[in-house]
Short mmCIF file of C-alpha atoms in Angstrom, two decimals:
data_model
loop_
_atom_site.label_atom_id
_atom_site.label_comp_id
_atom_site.label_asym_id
_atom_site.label_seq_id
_atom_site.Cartn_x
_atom_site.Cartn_y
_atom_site.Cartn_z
CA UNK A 1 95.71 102.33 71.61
CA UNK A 2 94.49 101.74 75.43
CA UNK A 3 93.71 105.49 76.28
CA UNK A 4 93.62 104.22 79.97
CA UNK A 5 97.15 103.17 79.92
CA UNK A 6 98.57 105.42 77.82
CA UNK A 7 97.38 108.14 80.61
CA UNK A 8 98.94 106.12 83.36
CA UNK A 9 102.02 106.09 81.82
CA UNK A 10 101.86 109.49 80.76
CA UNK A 11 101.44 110.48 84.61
CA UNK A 12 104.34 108.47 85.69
CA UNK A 13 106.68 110.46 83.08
CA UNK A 14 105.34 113.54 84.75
CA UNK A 15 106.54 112.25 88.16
CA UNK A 16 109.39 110.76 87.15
CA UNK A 17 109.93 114.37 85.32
CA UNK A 18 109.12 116.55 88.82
CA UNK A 19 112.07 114.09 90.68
CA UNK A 20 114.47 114.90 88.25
CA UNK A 21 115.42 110.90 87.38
CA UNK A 22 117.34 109.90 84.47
CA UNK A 23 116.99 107.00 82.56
CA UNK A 24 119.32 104.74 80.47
CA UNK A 25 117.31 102.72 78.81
CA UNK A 26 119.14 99.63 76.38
CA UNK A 27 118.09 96.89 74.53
CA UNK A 28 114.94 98.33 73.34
CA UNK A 29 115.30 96.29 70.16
CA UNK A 30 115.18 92.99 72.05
CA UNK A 31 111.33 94.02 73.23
CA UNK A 32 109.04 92.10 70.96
CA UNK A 33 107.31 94.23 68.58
CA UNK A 34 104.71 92.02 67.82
CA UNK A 35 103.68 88.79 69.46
CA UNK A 36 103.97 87.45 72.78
CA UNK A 37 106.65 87.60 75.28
CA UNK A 38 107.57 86.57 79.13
CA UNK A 39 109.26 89.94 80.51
CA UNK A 40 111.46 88.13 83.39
CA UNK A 41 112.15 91.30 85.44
CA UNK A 42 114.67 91.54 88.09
CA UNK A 43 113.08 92.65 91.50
CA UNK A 44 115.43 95.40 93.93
CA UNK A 45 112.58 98.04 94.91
CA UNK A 46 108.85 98.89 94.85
CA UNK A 47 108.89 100.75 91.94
CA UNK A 48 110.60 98.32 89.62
CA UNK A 49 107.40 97.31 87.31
CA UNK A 50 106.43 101.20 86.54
CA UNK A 51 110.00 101.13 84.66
CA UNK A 52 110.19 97.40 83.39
CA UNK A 53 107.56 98.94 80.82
CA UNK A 54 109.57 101.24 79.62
CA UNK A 55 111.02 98.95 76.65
CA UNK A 56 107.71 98.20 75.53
CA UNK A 57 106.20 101.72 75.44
CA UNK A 58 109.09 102.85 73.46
CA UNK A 59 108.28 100.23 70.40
CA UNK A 60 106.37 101.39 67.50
CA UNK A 61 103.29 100.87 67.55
CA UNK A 62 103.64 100.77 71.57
CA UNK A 63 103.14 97.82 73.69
CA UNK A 64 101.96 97.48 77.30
CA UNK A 65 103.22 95.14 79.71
CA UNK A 66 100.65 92.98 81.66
CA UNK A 67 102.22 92.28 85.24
CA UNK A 68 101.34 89.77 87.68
CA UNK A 69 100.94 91.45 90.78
CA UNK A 70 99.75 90.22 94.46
CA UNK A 71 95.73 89.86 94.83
CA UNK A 72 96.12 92.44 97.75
CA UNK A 73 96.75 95.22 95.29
CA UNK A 74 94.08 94.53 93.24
CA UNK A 75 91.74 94.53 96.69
CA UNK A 76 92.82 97.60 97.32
CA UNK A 77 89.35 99.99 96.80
CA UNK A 78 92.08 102.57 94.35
CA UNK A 79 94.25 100.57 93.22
CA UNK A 80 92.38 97.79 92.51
CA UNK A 81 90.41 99.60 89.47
CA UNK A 82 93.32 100.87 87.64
CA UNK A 83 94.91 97.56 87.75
CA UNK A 84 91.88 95.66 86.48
CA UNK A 85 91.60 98.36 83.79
CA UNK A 86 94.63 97.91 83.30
CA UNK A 87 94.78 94.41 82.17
CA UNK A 88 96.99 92.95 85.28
CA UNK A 89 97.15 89.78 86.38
CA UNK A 90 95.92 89.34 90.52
CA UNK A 91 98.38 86.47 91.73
CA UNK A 92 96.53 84.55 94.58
CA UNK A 93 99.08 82.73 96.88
CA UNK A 94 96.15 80.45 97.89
CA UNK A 95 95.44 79.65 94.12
CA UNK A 96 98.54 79.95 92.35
CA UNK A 97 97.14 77.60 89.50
CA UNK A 98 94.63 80.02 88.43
CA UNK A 99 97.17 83.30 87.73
CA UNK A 100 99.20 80.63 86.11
CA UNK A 101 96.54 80.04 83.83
CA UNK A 102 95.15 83.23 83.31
CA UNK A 103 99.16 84.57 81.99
CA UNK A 104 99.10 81.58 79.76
CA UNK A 105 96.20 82.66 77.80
CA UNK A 106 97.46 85.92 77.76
CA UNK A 107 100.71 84.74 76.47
CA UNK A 108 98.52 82.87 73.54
CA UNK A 109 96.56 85.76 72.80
CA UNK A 110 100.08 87.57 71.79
CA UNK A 111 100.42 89.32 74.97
CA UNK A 112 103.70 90.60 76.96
CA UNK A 113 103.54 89.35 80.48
CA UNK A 114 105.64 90.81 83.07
CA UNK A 115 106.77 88.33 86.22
CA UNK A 116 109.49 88.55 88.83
CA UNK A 117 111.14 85.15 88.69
CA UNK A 118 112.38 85.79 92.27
CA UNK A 119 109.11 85.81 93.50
CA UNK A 120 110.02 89.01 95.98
CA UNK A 121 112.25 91.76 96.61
CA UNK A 122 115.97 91.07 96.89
CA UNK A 123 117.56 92.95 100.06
CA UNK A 124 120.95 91.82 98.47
CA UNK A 125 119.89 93.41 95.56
CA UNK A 126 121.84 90.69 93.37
CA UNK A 127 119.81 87.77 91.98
CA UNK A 128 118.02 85.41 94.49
CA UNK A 129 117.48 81.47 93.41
CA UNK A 130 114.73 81.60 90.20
CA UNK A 131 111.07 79.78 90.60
CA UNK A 132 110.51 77.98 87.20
CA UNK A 133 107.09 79.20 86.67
CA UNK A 134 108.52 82.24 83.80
CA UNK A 135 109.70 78.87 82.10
CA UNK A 136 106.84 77.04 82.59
CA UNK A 137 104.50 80.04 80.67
CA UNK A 138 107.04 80.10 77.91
CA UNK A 139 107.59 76.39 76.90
CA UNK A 140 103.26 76.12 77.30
CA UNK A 141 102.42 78.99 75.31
CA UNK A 142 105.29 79.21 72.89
CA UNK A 143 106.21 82.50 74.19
CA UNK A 144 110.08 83.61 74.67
CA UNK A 145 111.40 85.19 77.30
CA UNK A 146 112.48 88.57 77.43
CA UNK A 147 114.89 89.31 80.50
CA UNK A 148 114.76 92.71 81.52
CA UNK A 149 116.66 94.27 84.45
CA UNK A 150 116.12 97.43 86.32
CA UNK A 151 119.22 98.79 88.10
CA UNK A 152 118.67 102.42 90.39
CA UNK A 153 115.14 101.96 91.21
CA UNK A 154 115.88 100.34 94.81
CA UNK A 155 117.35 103.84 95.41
CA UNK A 156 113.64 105.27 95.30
CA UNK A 157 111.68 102.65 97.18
CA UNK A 158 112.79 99.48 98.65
CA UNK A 159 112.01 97.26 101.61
CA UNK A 160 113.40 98.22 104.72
CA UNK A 161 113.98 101.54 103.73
CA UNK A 162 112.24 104.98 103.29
CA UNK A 163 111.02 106.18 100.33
CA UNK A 164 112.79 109.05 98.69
CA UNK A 165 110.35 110.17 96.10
CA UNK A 166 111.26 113.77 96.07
CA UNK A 167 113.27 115.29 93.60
CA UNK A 168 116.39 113.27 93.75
CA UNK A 169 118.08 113.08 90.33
CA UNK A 170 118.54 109.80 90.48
CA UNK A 171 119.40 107.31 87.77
CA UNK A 172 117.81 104.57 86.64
CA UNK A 173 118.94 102.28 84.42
CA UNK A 174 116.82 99.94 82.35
CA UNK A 175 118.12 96.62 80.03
CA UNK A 176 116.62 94.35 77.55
CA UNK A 177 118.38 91.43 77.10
CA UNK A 178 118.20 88.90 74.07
CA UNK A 179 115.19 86.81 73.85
CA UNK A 180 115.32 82.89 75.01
CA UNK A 181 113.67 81.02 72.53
CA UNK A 182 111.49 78.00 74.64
CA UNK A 183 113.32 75.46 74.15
CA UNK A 184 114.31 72.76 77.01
CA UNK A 185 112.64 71.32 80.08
CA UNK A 186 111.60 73.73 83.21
CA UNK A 187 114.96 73.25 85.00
CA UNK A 188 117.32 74.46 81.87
CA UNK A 189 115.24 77.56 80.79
CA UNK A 190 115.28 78.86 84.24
CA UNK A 191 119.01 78.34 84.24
CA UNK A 192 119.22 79.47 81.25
CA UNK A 193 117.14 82.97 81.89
CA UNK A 194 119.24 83.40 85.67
CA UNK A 195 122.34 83.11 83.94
CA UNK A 196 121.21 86.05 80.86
CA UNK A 197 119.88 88.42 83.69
CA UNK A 198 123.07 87.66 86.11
CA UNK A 199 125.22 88.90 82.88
CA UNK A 200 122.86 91.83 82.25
CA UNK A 201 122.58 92.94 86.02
CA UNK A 202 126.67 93.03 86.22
CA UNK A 203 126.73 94.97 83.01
CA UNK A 204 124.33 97.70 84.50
CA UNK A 205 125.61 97.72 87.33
CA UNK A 206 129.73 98.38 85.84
CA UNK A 207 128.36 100.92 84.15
CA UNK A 208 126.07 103.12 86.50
CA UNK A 209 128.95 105.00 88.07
CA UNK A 210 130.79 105.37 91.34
CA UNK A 211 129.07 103.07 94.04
CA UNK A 212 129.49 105.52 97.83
CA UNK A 213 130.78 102.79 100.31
CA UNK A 214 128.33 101.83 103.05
CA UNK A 215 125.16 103.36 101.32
CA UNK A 216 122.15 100.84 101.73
CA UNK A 217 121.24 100.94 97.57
CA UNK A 218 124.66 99.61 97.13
CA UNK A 219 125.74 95.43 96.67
CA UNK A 220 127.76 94.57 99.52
CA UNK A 221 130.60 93.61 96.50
CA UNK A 222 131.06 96.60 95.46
CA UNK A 223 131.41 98.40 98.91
CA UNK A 224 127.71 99.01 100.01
CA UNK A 225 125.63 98.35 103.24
CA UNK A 226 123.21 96.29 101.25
CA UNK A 227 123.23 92.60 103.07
CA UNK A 228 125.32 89.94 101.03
CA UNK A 229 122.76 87.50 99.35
CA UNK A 230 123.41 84.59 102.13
CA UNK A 231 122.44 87.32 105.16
CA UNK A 232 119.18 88.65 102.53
CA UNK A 233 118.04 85.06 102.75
CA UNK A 234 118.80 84.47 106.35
CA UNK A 235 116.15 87.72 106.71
CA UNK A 236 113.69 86.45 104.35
CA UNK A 237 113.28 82.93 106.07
CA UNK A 238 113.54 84.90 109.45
CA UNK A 239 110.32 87.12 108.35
CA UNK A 240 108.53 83.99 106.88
CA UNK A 241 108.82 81.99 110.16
CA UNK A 242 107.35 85.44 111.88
CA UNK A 243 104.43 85.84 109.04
CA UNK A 244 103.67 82.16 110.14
CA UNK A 245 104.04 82.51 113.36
CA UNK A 246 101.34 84.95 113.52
CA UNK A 247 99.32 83.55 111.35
CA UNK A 248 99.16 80.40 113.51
CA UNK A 249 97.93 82.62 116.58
CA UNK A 250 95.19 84.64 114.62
CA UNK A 251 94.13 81.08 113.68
CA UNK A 252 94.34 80.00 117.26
CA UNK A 253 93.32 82.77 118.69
CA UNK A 254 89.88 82.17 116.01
CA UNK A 255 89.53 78.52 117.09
CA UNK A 256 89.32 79.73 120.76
CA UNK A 257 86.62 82.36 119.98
#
């Protein structure tokens, strides 16, 4: 029992309780009981990690989901204590290696570790292209993959957007699927994990319900305002080229002083 988690979730159910969401949660029995496990989570919103736990909580005896998350959050003078008490992973873009190494021996020590293969939020909300490094943790530590997908949560909190975190009645779907054993190089496992989460995200999404046309939440397949995945990308390079951009003239800008 982590009493320190266990209250942290227990104060998410009590917000998630005052905005009136509703959860469909599926595939529970795919969530390793025991053991390690790579929870490959899909990435649409803000919020999606609070609910990619979900699965794991609901096992018996519970389980707790250690995310990767960026170092920023873990800088952050509130945040930064519950997620170290926590038992999160800081993800350093300077030093990748290091959060790579620190999930690994979590994986060994019979941990679940949660990562989002996509690296960041999808505007498209469909899948963007996989990194390999979920693959990479399971074929070194043994561990298999567990891909989990979160459909309703971009609805809450996503980028580009507002938040709506009053009570909206929203619902949020959660799915577990199978587990992929680790088995191949890199380049297959990745495949073969994108190609399990594509299947689960298009079964969520069939059955969530009527899709309004044009609102932003929605896939721009099935009638929404969300960008198509080719125009989500176009953004994302167009935002890293500005992030660089800037970067360069605080540098310069640093060298001149």
């Amino acid at each position: 029992m982590e009493p320190v988690y266990a209250g942290v979730v227990s104060t998410a159910r009590l917000l998630w309780l005052a905005q009136g969401l509703k959860f469909d949660i599926s595939g529970v029995e795919n969530m390793p009981a025991h053991g390690p496990g790579v929870v490959a989570i899909n990435h649409t919103g803000y919020l999606d990690f609070t609910f990619a736990g979900i699965p794991a909580f609901l096992q018996k005896p519970r389980r707790y989901v250690r995310f990767m998350a960026k170092k920023e959050v873990f800088d952050n003078a509130v945040g930064g204590p519950i997620m170290r008490s926590l038992k999160h992973i800081p993800v350093d873009r300077a030093n990748g290696a290091q959060s790579y190494r620190d999930a690994v021996d979590y994986l060994k020590r019979g941990e679940l570790v949660g990562v989002y293969p996509e690296a960041t939020i999808s505007r498209s909300f469909e899948l963007k292209e996989f990194k390999s490094g979920a693959a990479r943790m399971s074929l070194e530590s043994g561990a298999p993959i567990i891909p989990t997908i979160i459909w309703g949560a971009q609805r809450i909190w996503t980028k580009g957007h507002p938040r709506q975190l009053g009570r909206t009645g929203f619902k949020i779907m959660v799915g577990v699927g199978e587990p992929l054993r680790p088995e191949g190089t890199p380049e297959e496992l990745t495949q073969r994990l994108f190609d399990s989460m594509r299947a689960k995200l298009t079964e969520l999404q069939d059955g969530y319900g009527e899709y309004p046309a044009g609102e932003f939440w929605v896939p721009a397949a099935r009638g929404g305002g969300a960008p198509t995945l080719e125009e989500a990308n176009a953004m994302d390079r167009a935002d890293a080229e500005a992030k660089a951009a800037k970067r360069a003239r605080r540098e310069a800008s640093g060298d001149a002083d």
